[in-house]
Amino acid sequence: MKTILTLIFGLSTLISSAQGITNEYLVGRWEHDGGSNFIMYFSLEANGKLNCRIIDAETGDDIKVLSARIEDGEFYLNTVNEHLDWYALSKYTKVDKNTMEVNVKNDYGLYKLIYKRRKL
């Protein structure tokens, strides 16, 4: 019986992770698991539109969001740091309910980061 419950719990976790990213999933405060980098705040307006604010954790500068979209359960974000004059395209993939893997391509190269939900 214990094995069956463990199997059911494991499958339900796998299924919920496989559902991908939605606007509702993004809501909250997200930070790079390494402790620095960027802080992202996502919220939903009454009409369901996603709001996104990104702050450079080191300088406090706002990062301008050029475009944001969810496609095939992944979240794509195109940003520019106007202060430092660089652009980035990021692809976010859901790992679990509070973790996203982020692949970032910018003027300096390709990076893989882990972001964790810190607050709702």
PDB file of C-alpha atoms in Angstrom:
ATOM      1  CA  MET A   1       0.000   0.000   0.000  1.00  0.00           C
ATOM      2  CA  LYS A   2       2.816   2.419   0.908  1.00  0.00           C
ATOM      3  CA  THR A   3       4.492   1.732  -2.453  1.00  0.00           C
ATOM      4  CA  ILE A   4       1.271   2.473  -4.308  1.00  0.00           C
ATOM      5  CA  LEU A   5       0.817   5.783  -2.449  1.00  0.00           C
ATOM      6  CA  THR A   6       4.418   6.737  -3.208  1.00  0.00           C
ATOM      7  CA  LEU A   7       3.861   5.903  -6.877  1.00  0.00           C
ATOM      8  CA  ILE A   8       0.632   7.925  -7.019  1.00  0.00           C
ATOM      9  CA  PHE A   9       2.322  10.925  -5.336  1.00  0.00           C
ATOM     10  CA  GLY A  10       5.267  10.706  -7.760  1.00  0.00           C
ATOM     11  CA  LEU A  11       2.988  10.546 -10.794  1.00  0.00           C
ATOM     12  CA  SER A  12       0.881  13.489  -9.611  1.00  0.00           C
ATOM     13  CA  THR A  13       4.056  15.547  -9.094  1.00  0.00           C
ATOM     14  CA  LEU A  14       5.275  14.616 -12.570  1.00  0.00           C
ATOM     15  CA  ILE A  15       1.911  15.477 -14.142  1.00  0.00           C
ATOM     16  CA  SER A  16       1.710  18.878 -12.404  1.00  0.00           C
ATOM     17  CA  SER A  17       5.265  19.703 -13.510  1.00  0.00           C
ATOM     18  CA  ALA A  18       4.492  18.618 -17.051  1.00  0.00           C
ATOM     19  CA  GLN A  19       1.587  21.070 -17.285  1.00  0.00           C
ATOM     20  CA  GLY A  20       4.019  23.874 -17.966  1.00  0.00           C
ATOM     21  CA  ILE A  21       3.996  27.546 -17.170  1.00  0.00           C
ATOM     22  CA  THR A  22       0.810  29.602 -17.002  1.00  0.00           C
ATOM     23  CA  ASN A  23       0.187  33.215 -15.993  1.00  0.00           C
ATOM     24  CA  GLU A  24      -1.097  31.987 -12.622  1.00  0.00           C
ATOM     25  CA  TYR A  25       2.045  29.882 -12.062  1.00  0.00           C
ATOM     26  CA  LEU A  26       4.304  32.921 -12.522  1.00  0.00           C
ATOM     27  CA  VAL A  27       2.576  35.096  -9.901  1.00  0.00           C
ATOM     28  CA  GLY A  28       4.930  35.981  -7.057  1.00  0.00           C
ATOM     29  CA  ARG A  29       8.520  37.015  -6.433  1.00  0.00           C
ATOM     30  CA  TRP A  30      11.256  34.993  -8.132  1.00  0.00           C
ATOM     31  CA  GLU A  31      14.995  35.176  -7.474  1.00  0.00           C
ATOM     32  CA  HIS A  32      18.053  33.508  -8.913  1.00  0.00           C
ATOM     33  CA  ASP A  33      18.923  30.534  -6.710  1.00  0.00           C
ATOM     34  CA  GLY A  34      22.513  31.836  -6.474  1.00  0.00           C
ATOM     35  CA  GLY A  35      21.327  34.821  -4.466  1.00  0.00           C
ATOM     36  CA  SER A  36      22.096  37.700  -6.833  1.00  0.00           C
ATOM     37  CA  ASN A  37      21.280  38.525 -10.438  1.00  0.00           C
ATOM     38  CA  PHE A  38      17.687  39.705 -10.942  1.00  0.00           C
ATOM     39  CA  ILE A  39      14.497  39.823  -8.905  1.00  0.00           C
ATOM     40  CA  MET A  40      11.298  39.268 -10.874  1.00  0.00           C
ATOM     41  CA  TYR A  41       7.815  40.214  -9.720  1.00  0.00           C
ATOM     42  CA  PHE A  42       4.785  38.826 -11.535  1.00  0.00           C
ATOM     43  CA  SER A  43       1.174  39.760 -10.837  1.00  0.00           C
ATOM     44  CA  LEU A  44      -2.160  39.464 -12.617  1.00  0.00           C
ATOM     45  CA  GLU A  45      -4.517  42.317 -13.385  1.00  0.00           C
ATOM     46  CA  ALA A  46      -8.270  41.843 -12.922  1.00  0.00           C
ATOM     47  CA  ASN A  47      -8.590  41.058 -16.647  1.00  0.00           C
ATOM     48  CA  GLY A  48      -5.961  38.281 -16.398  1.00  0.00           C
ATOM     49  CA  LYS A  49      -3.136  40.256 -18.029  1.00  0.00           C
ATOM     50  CA  LEU A  50       0.305  39.415 -16.652  1.00  0.00           C
ATOM     51  CA  ASN A  51       2.410  42.243 -15.183  1.00  0.00           C
ATOM     52  CA  CYS A  52       6.147  41.749 -14.977  1.00  0.00           C
ATOM     53  CA  ARG A  53       8.744  43.873 -13.191  1.00  0.00           C
ATOM     54  CA  ILE A  54      12.412  42.904 -13.199  1.00  0.00           C
ATOM     55  CA  ILE A  55      15.053  44.576 -11.042  1.00  0.00           C
ATOM     56  CA  ASP A  56      18.820  44.174 -11.224  1.00  0.00           C
ATOM     57  CA  ALA A  57      19.650  42.974  -7.694  1.00  0.00           C
ATOM     58  CA  GLU A  58      23.076  44.639  -7.705  1.00  0.00           C
ATOM     59  CA  THR A  59      22.230  48.090  -9.076  1.00  0.00           C
ATOM     60  CA  GLY A  60      18.506  48.398  -8.384  1.00  0.00           C
ATOM     61  CA  ASP A  61      17.944  49.316 -12.048  1.00  0.00           C
ATOM     62  CA  ASP A  62      14.679  48.298 -13.681  1.00  0.00           C
ATOM     63  CA  ILE A  63      15.057  45.959 -16.630  1.00  0.00           C
ATOM     64  CA  LYS A  64      12.686  46.878 -19.455  1.00  0.00           C
ATOM     65  CA  VAL A  65      10.440  44.083 -20.730  1.00  0.00           C
ATOM     66  CA  LEU A  66      10.155  44.255 -24.520  1.00  0.00           C
ATOM     67  CA  SER A  67       7.951  41.182 -24.892  1.00  0.00           C
ATOM     68  CA  ALA A  68       6.636  38.301 -22.831  1.00  0.00           C
ATOM     69  CA  ARG A  69       4.746  35.246 -24.023  1.00  0.00           C
ATOM     70  CA  ILE A  70       3.847  31.724 -23.029  1.00  0.00           C
ATOM     71  CA  GLU A  71       4.193  29.153 -25.780  1.00  0.00           C
ATOM     72  CA  ASP A  72       3.933  25.367 -25.453  1.00  0.00           C
ATOM     73  CA  GLY A  73       4.120  25.599 -21.645  1.00  0.00           C
ATOM     74  CA  GLU A  74       7.317  27.656 -21.639  1.00  0.00           C
ATOM     75  CA  PHE A  75       7.699  31.356 -20.889  1.00  0.00           C
ATOM     76  CA  TYR A  76       9.755  33.593 -23.192  1.00  0.00           C
ATOM     77  CA  LEU A  77      10.964  36.996 -22.063  1.00  0.00           C
ATOM     78  CA  ASN A  78      12.774  39.568 -24.196  1.00  0.00           C
ATOM     79  CA  THR A  79      14.405  42.298 -22.095  1.00  0.00           C
ATOM     80  CA  VAL A  80      16.810  45.229 -22.305  1.00  0.00           C
ATOM     81  CA  ASN A  81      18.952  46.808 -19.629  1.00  0.00           C
ATOM     82  CA  GLU A  82      18.925  50.399 -20.858  1.00  0.00           C
ATOM     83  CA  HIS A  83      21.504  51.509 -18.283  1.00  0.00           C
ATOM     84  CA  LEU A  84      24.106  48.957 -19.442  1.00  0.00           C
ATOM     85  CA  ASP A  85      22.822  48.702 -23.034  1.00  0.00           C
ATOM     86  CA  TRP A  86      22.348  44.943 -23.398  1.00  0.00           C
ATOM     87  CA  TYR A  87      19.494  42.759 -24.627  1.00  0.00           C
ATOM     88  CA  ALA A  88      18.530  39.276 -23.474  1.00  0.00           C
ATOM     89  CA  LEU A  89      16.150  36.575 -24.619  1.00  0.00           C
ATOM     90  CA  SER A  90      15.232  34.110 -21.878  1.00  0.00           C
ATOM     91  CA  LYS A  91      13.310  30.838 -21.974  1.00  0.00           C
ATOM     92  CA  TYR A  92      11.785  29.683 -18.669  1.00  0.00           C
ATOM     93  CA  THR A  93      10.849  26.042 -18.121  1.00  0.00           C
ATOM     94  CA  LYS A  94       8.883  24.800 -15.113  1.00  0.00           C
ATOM     95  CA  VAL A  95      10.794  22.370 -12.883  1.00  0.00           C
ATOM     96  CA  ASP A  96       8.299  22.211 -10.006  1.00  0.00           C
ATOM     97  CA  LYS A  97       5.751  24.478  -8.315  1.00  0.00           C
ATOM     98  CA  ASN A  98       8.437  26.856  -7.020  1.00  0.00           C
ATOM     99  CA  THR A  99      11.353  26.352  -9.423  1.00  0.00           C
ATOM    100  CA  MET A 100      12.076  27.391 -13.017  1.00  0.00           C
ATOM    101  CA  GLU A 101      15.093  26.678 -15.177  1.00  0.00           C
ATOM    102  CA  VAL A 102      16.078  29.677 -17.292  1.00  0.00           C
ATOM    103  CA  ASN A 103      18.142  29.634 -20.459  1.00  0.00           C
ATOM    104  CA  VAL A 104      19.403  33.140 -21.171  1.00  0.00           C
ATOM    105  CA  LYS A 105      20.989  34.363 -24.390  1.00  0.00           C
ATOM    106  CA  ASN A 106      22.441  37.861 -24.283  1.00  0.00           C
ATOM    107  CA  ASP A 107      25.292  39.907 -25.733  1.00  0.00           C
ATOM    108  CA  TYR A 108      27.741  38.109 -23.435  1.00  0.00           C
ATOM    109  CA  GLY A 109      26.828  34.489 -24.113  1.00  0.00           C
ATOM    110  CA  LEU A 110      24.469  31.703 -23.072  1.00  0.00           C
ATOM    111  CA  TYR A 111      23.607  30.972 -19.448  1.00  0.00           C
ATOM    112  CA  LYS A 112      21.528  28.401 -17.587  1.00  0.00           C
ATOM    113  CA  LEU A 113      20.096  29.593 -14.271  1.00  0.00           C
ATOM    114  CA  ILE A 114      17.668  28.321 -11.656  1.00  0.00           C
ATOM    115  CA  TYR A 115      15.030  30.681 -10.270  1.00  0.00           C
ATOM    116  CA  LYS A 116      13.046  30.001  -7.095  1.00  0.00           C
ATOM    117  CA  ARG A 117       9.761  31.496  -5.967  1.00  0.00           C
ATOM    118  CA  ARG A 118      10.519  33.446  -2.788  1.00  0.00           C
ATOM    119  CA  LYS A 119       7.161  35.006  -1.937  1.00  0.00           C
ATOM    120  CA  LEU A 120       3.604  34.963  -3.263  1.00  0.00           C
TER     121      LEU A 120
END
